[in-house]
Short mmCIF file of C-alpha atoms in Angstrom, two decimals:
data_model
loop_
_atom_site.label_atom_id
_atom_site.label_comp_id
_atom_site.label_asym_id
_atom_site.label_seq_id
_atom_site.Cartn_x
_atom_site.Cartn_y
_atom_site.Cartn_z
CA UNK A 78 0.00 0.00 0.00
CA UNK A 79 1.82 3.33 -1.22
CA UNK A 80 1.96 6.12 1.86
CA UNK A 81 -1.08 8.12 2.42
CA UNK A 82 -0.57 10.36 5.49
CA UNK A 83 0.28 14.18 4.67
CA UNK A 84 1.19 16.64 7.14
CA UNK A 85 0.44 19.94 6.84
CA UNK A 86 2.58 23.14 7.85
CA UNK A 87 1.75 26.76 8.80
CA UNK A 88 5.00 28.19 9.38
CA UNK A 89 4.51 31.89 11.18
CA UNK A 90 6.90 34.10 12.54
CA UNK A 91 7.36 32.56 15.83
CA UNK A 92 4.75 29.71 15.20
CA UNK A 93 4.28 26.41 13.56
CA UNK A 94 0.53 24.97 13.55
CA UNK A 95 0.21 21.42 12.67
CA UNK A 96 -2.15 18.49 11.44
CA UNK A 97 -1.33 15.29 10.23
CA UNK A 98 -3.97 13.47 7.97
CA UNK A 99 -5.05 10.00 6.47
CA UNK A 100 -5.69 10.76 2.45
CA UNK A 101 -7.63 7.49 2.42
CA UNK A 102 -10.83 8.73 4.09
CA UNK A 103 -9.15 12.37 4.65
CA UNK A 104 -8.93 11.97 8.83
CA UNK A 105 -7.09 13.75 11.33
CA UNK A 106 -4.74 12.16 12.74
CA UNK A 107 -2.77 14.79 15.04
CA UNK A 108 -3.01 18.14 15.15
CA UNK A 109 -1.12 21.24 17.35
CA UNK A 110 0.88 24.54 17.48
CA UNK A 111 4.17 25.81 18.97
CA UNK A 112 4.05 28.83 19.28
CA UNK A 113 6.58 31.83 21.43
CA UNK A 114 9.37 30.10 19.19
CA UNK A 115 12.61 32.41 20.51
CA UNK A 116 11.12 33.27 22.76
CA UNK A 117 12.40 32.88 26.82
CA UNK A 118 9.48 30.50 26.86
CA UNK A 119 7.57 28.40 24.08
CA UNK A 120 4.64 26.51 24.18
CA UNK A 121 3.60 23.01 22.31
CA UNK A 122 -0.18 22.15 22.38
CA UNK A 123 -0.16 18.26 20.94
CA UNK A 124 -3.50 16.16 20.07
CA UNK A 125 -3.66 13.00 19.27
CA UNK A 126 -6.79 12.91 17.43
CA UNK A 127 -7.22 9.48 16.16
CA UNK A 128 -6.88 7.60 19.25
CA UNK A 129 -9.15 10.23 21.18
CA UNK A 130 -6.35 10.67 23.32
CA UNK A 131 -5.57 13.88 25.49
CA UNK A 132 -3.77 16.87 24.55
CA UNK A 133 -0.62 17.58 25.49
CA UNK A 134 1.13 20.41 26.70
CA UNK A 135 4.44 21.72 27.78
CA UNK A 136 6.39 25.30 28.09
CA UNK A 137 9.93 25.15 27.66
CA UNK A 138 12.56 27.21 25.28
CA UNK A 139 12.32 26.21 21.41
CA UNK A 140 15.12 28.42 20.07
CA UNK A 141 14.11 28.07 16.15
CA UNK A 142 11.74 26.74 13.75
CA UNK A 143 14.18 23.74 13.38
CA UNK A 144 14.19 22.95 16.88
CA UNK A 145 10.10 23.54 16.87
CA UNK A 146 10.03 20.86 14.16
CA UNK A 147 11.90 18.23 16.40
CA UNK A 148 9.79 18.68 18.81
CA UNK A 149 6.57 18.03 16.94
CA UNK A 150 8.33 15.07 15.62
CA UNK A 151 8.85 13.82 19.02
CA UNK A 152 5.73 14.33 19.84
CA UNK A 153 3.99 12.66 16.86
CA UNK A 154 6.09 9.49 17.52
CA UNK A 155 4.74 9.02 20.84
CA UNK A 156 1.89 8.42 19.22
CA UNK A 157 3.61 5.76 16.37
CA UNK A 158 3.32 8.71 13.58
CA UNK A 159 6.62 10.07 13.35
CA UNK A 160 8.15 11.32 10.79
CA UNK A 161 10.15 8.79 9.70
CA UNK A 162 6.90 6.62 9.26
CA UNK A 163 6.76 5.03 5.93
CA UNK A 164 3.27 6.26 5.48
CA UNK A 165 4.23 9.70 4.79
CA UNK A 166 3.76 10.94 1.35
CA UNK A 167 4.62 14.65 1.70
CA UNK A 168 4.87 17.35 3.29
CA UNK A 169 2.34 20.10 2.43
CA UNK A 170 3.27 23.90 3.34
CA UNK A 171 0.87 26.90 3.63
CA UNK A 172 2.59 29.67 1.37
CA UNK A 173 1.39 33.15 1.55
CA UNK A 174 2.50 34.92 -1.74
CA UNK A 175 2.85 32.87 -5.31
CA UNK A 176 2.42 36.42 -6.69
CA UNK A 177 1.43 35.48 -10.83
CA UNK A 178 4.15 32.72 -11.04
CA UNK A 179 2.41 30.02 -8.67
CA UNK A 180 -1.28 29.17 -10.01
CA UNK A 181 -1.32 25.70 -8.65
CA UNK A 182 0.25 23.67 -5.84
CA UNK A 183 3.97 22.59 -6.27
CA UNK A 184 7.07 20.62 -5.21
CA UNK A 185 9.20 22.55 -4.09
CA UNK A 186 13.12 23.09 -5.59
CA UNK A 187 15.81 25.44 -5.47
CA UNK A 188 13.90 27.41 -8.29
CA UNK A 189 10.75 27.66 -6.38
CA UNK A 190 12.40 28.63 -3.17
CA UNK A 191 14.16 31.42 -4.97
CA UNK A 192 10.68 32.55 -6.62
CA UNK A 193 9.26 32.51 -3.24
CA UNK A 194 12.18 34.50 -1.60
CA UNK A 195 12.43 36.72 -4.22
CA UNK A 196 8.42 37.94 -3.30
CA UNK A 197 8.88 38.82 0.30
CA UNK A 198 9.03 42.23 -0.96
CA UNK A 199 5.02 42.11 -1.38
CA UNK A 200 4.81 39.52 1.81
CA UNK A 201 7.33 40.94 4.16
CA UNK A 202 5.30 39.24 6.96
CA UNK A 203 4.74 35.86 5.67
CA UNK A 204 6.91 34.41 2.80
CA UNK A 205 9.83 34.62 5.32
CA UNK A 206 8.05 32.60 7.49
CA UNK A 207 7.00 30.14 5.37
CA UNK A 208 10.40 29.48 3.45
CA UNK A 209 11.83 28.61 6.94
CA UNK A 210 9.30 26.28 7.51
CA UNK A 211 10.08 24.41 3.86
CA UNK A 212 13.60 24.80 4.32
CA UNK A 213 13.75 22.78 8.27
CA UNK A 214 11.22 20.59 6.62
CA UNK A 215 13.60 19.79 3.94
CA UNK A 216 16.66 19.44 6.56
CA UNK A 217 14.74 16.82 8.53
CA UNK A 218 13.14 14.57 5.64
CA UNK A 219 15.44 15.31 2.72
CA UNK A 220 13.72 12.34 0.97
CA UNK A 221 10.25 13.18 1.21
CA UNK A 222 8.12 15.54 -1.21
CA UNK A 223 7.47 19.36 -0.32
CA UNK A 224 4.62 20.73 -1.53
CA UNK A 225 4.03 25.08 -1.57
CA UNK A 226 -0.08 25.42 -1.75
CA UNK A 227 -0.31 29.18 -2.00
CA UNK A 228 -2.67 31.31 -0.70
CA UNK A 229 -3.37 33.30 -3.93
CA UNK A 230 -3.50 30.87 -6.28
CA UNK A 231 -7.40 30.51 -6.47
CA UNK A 232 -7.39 33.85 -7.42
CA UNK A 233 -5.30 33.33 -9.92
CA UNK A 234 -8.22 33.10 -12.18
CA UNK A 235 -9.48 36.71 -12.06
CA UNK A 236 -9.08 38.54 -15.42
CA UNK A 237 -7.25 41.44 -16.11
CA UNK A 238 -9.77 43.99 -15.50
CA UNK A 239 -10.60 42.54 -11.98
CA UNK A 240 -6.87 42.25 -11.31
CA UNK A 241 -5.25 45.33 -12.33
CA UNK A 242 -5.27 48.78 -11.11
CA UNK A 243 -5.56 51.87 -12.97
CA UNK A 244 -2.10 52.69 -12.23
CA UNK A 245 0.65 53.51 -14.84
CA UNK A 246 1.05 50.09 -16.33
CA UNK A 247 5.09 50.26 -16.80
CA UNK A 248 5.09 51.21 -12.78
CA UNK A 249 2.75 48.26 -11.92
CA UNK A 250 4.42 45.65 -13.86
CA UNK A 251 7.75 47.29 -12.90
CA UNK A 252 6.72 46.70 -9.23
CA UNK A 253 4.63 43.68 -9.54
CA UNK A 254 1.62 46.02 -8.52
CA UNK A 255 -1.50 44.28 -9.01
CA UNK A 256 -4.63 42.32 -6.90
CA UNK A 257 -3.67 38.89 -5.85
CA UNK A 258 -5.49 38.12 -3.23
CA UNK A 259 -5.70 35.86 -0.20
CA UNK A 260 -7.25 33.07 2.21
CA UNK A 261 -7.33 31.35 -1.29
CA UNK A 262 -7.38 27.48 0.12
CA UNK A 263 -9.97 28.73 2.40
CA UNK A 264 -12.07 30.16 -0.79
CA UNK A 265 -11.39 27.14 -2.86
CA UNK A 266 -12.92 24.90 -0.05
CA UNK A 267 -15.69 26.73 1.03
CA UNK A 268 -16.73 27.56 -2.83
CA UNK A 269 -16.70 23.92 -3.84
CA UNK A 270 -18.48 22.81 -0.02
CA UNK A 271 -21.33 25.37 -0.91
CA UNK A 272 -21.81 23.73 -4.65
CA UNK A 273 -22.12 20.05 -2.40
CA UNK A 274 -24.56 21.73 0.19
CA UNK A 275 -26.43 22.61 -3.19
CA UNK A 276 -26.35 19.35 -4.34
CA UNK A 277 -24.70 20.54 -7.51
CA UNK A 278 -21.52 20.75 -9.26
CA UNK A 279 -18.66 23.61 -8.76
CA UNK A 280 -18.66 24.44 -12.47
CA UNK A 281 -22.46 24.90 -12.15
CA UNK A 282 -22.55 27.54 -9.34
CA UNK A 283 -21.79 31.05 -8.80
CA UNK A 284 -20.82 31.35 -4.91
CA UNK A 285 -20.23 34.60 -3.05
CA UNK A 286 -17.84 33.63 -0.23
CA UNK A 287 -17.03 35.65 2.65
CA UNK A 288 -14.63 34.59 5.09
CA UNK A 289 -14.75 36.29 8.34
CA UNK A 290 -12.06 35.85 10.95
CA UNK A 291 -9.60 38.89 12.52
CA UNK A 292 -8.40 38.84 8.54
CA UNK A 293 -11.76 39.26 6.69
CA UNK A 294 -12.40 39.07 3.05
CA UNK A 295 -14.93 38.06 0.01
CA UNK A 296 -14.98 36.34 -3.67
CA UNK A 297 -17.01 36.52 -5.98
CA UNK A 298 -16.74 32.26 -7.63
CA UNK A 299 -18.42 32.24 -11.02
CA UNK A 300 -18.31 28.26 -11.88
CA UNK A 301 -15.58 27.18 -9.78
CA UNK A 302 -13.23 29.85 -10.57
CA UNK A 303 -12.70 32.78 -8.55
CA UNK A 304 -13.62 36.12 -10.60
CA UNK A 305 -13.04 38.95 -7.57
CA UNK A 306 -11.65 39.22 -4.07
CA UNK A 307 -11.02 41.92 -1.64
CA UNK A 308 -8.06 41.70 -0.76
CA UNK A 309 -5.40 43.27 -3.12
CA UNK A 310 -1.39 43.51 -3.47
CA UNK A 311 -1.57 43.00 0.03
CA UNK A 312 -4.19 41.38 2.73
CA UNK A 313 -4.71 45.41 3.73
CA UNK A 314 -6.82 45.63 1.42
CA UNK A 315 -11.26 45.58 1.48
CA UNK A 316 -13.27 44.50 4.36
CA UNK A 317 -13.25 46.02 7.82
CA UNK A 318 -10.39 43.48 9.87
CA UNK A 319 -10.07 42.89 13.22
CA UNK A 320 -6.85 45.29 13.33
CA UNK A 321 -6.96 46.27 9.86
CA UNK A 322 -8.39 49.09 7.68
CA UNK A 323 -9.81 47.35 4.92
CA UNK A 324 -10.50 50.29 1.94
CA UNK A 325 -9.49 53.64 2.65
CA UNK A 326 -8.12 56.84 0.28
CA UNK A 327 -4.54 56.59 -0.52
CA UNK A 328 -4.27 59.79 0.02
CA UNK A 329 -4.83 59.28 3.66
CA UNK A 330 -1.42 58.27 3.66
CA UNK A 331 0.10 61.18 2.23
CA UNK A 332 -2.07 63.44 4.71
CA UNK A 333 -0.46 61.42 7.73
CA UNK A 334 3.04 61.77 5.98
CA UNK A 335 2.46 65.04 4.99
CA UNK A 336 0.34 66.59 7.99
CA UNK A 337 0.55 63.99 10.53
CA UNK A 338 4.06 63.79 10.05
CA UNK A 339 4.21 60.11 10.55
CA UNK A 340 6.57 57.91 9.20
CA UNK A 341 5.61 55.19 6.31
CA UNK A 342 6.21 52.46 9.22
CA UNK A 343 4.15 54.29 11.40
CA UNK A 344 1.51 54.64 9.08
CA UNK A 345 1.93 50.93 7.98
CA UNK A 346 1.55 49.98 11.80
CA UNK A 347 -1.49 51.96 12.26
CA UNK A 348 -3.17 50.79 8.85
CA UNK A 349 -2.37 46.91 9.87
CA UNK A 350 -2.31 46.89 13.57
CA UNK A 351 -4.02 49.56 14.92
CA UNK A 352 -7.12 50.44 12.95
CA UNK A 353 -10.10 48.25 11.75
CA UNK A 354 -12.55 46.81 14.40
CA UNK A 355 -9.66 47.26 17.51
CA UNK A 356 -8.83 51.33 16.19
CA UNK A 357 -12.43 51.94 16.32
CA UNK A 358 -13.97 50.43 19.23
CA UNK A 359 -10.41 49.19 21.27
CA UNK A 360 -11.84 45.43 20.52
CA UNK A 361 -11.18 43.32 17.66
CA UNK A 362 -13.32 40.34 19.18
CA UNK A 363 -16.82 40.34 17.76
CA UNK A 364 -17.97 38.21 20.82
CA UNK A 365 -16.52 41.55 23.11
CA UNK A 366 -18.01 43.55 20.53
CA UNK A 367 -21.60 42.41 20.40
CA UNK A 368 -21.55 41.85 24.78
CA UNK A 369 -20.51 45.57 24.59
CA UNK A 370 -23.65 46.39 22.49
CA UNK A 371 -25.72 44.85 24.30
CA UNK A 372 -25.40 46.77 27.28
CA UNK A 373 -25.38 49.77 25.26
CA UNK A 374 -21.85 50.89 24.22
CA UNK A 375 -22.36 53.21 21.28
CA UNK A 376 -18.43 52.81 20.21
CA UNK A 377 -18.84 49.18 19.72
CA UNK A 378 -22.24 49.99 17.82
CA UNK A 379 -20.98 52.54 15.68
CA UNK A 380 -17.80 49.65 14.93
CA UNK A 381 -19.95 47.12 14.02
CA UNK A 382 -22.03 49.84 11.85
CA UNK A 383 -18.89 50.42 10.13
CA UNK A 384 -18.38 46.78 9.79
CA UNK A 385 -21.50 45.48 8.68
CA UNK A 386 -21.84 48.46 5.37
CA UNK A 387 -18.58 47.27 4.23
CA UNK A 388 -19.75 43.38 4.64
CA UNK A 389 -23.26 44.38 2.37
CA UNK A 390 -21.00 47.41 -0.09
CA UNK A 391 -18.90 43.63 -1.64
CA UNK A 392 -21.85 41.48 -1.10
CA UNK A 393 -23.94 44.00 -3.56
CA UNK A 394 -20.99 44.55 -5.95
CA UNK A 395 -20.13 40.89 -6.37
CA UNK A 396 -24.13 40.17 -7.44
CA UNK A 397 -23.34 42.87 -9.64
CA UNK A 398 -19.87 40.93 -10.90
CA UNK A 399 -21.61 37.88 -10.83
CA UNK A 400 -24.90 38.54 -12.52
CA UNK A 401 -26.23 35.12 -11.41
CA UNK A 402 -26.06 34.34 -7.64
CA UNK A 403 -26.62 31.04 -6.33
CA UNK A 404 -25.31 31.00 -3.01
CA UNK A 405 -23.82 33.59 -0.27
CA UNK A 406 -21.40 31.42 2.28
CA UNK A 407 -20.26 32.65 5.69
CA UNK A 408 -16.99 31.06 7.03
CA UNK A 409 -14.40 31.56 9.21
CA UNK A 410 -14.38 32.12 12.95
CA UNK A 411 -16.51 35.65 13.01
CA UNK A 412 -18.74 34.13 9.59
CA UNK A 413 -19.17 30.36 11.28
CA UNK A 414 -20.40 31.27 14.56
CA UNK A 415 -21.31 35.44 15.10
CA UNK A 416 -25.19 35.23 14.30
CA UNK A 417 -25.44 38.82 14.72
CA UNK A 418 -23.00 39.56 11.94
CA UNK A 419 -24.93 36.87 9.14
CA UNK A 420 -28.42 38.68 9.78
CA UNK A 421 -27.07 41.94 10.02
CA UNK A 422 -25.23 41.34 6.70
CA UNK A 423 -27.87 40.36 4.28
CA UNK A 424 -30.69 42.83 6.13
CA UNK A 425 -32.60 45.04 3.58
CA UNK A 426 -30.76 42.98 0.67
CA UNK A 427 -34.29 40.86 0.04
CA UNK A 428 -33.90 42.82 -3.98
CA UNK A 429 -30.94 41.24 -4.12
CA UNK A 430 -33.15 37.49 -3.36
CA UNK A 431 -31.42 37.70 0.31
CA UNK A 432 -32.55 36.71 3.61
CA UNK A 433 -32.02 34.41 6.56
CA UNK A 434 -34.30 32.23 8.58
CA UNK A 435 -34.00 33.73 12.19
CA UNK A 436 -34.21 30.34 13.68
CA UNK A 437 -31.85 28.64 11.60
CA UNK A 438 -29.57 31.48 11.58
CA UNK A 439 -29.51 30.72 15.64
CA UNK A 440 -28.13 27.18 15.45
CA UNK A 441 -24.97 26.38 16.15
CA UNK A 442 -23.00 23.77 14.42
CA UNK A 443 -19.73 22.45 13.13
CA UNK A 444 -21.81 20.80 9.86
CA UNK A 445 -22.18 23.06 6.45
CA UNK A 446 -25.84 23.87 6.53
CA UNK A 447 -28.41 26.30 4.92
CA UNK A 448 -29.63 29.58 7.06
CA UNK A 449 -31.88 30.91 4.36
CA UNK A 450 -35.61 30.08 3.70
CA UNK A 451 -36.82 27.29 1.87
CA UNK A 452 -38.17 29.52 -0.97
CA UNK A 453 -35.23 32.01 -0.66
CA UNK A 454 -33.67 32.47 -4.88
CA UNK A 455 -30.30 32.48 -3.15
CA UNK A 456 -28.97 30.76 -0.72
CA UNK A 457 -27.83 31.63 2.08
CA UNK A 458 -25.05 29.38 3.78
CA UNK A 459 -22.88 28.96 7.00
CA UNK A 460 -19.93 26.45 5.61
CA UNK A 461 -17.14 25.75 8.10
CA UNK A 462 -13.42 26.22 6.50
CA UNK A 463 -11.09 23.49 6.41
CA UNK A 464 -7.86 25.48 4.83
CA UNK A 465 -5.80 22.24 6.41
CA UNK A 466 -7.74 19.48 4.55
CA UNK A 467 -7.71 21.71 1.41
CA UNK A 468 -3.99 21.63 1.67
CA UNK A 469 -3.51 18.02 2.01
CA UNK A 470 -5.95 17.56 -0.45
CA UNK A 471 -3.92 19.58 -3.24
CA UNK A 472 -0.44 18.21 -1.42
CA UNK A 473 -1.66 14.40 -1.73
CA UNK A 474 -3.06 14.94 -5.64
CA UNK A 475 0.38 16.70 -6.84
CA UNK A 476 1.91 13.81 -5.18
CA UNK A 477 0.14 11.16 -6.63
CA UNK A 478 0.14 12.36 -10.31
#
């Protein structure tokens, strides 16, 4: 029997989460997170999820990402699924930025590694990151298949007027200027769930997808392929975030520089850290949020105001991109379980064939399932991401062709 286990890698700054899956019926395995690496002291959360066992947990120094990957080796092999099992295939990483060159999953080489390194300019944050978690990866299993599954690649498929800006074209291509786009595994999942849900086929849908976490943003999926997202050269970009801007003038920017007299890093720290849903109300959790308007906090009110007319401004441009909506799918931590944030979202949008069955909207579950009315033209659905699953599925594919 050839190897079917895959285990996936998110490789942050000072963080590497985990899961280890079974391609033959696509089941969890293991799954955990170091974080604080270089830190005076690091965590490591460990679950062994197959064998319903316990989690583990211990605080201790991890110096580096190479020492973080020992020790989630060590752990996995308590449980007989280290990695030097036989029944790994590969090794699938979470990359940020592909920029145009990546449009699919790939194994990864000295060319892709310098591809990757050579767009941290336009991922400063991430691509780092994530070529030191390929790289230790590659140390400790020199023998085993790396696979990159990039964030933007699903948007890949956008055409050039959805993808450009009107920005001198020499300077743009100069600069690699352009919308790429991101949470793409999570879009790609969630697009193709919502088509199941439907009981159709991807290629016969046209999905609206909005995934909501402390990084927010929406596609517009016309058959399978995306068409529009929010997010642009850089995840600053569209929805109100939990610490981010979303849209705003450019020339806000200048008028700091210029007025403010702030430096660019200043200004790039206030636009990415400091502003969004925590610059407005001082809270960037909706579940703080909506306690705080319930007992009557008009800062919080006014942020989730704010919020909410950016949510419905995409959700009404993207039935215009789209022409044909079938479906409008919440995901995400904020999209999967905030209540508040689905009916506020598609309120006063019935033109647009929207609504949302107040009872249904009210249940809570970890299961993709249908908020809308029976009679509703479009859908309405709440469709838990699996960005994980998505990238061993891609990883384990690539490896098997």
């Amino acid at each position: 029997m050839s190897p079917s286990r895959v285990l996936v890698l998110n490789s942050g700054s000072s963080s590497v989460k985990y899961q280890l899956l079974d391609m033959r019926d696509s089941s969890r395995l293991a799954a955990g997170l170091v974080e604080r690496i270089g830190e005076e002291t690091s965590r490591l959360r460990h679950t062994p999820l197959a064998r319903g066992g316990e989690t583990r947990e211990w605080n201790a120094p991890v110096a580096d990402h190479e020492a973080a990957l020992k020790a989630v080796s060590q752990e996995l092999a308590k449980d007989g699924l280290g990695l030097d099992s036989p029944e790994l295939a590969a090794i699938g990483h979470r990359v940020v930025h592909g920029g145009q060159t990546f449009t699919e999953p790939t194994v990864v080489d000295e060319a892709v590694l310098a591809e990757i390194e050579r767009l941290i300019p336009v991922a400063p944050l991430h691509n780092p990151a994530n070529l030191t978690g390929i790289r230790t990866a590659q140390a400790l299993r020199p023998d085993l298949p790396q696979v990159a599954v990039f964030d933007t690649a699903f948007h890949t498929t956008m055409p050039e007027s959805a993808a450009r800006y009107a920005i001198d074209v020499r300077t743009a291509d100069e600069h690699r200027i352009r919308r790429y786009g991101f949470h793409g595994t999570s879009h790609a999942y969630v697009s193709r769930a919502t088509a199941k849900l439907l009981g159709k086929a991807p290629e016969e849908v046209n999905v609206i997808v909005l995934h909501l976490g402390n990084g927010a943003s929406a596609s517009a999926v016309r058959g399978g392929k995306c068409v529009d997202t929010s997010m642009g050269l850089t995840p600053l970009e569209g929805l109100v975030m939990g610490t981010r801007s979303g849209d705003a003038d450019p020339a806000v920017i200048f008028h700091l520089a210029r007025v403010g007299k702030m430096s660019i890093d200043e200004i790039d720290t206030l636009l990415n850290k400091k502003s969004g849903l925590v610059g407005l109300c001082g809270d960037n959790d909706m579940r703080e949020i909506r306690r705080r308007i319930d007992e009557g906090d008009a800062r919080a009110q006014l942020a989730f105001d704010i919020y909410i007319h950016r949510l419905k401004k995409y959700i009404g441009a993207y039935c215009a991109v789209l022409g044909t909506v079938d479906a409008i799918a919440f995901t995400a931590g904020v999209g999967e379980n905030a209540a508040p944030v689905r009916e506020a979202a598609v309120a006063g949008l019935e033109i647009l064939g929207l609504a949302v069955d107040g009872e249904l909207n009210a249940v809570r579950s970890d299961e993709p399932r249908l908020i809308s009315p029976k009679d509703a033209r479009v859908k309405v659905a709440v469709v838990p991401t699996d960005e994980e699953l998505e990238i061993a599925t891609q990883t384990y594919a690539l490896v098997g062709r």
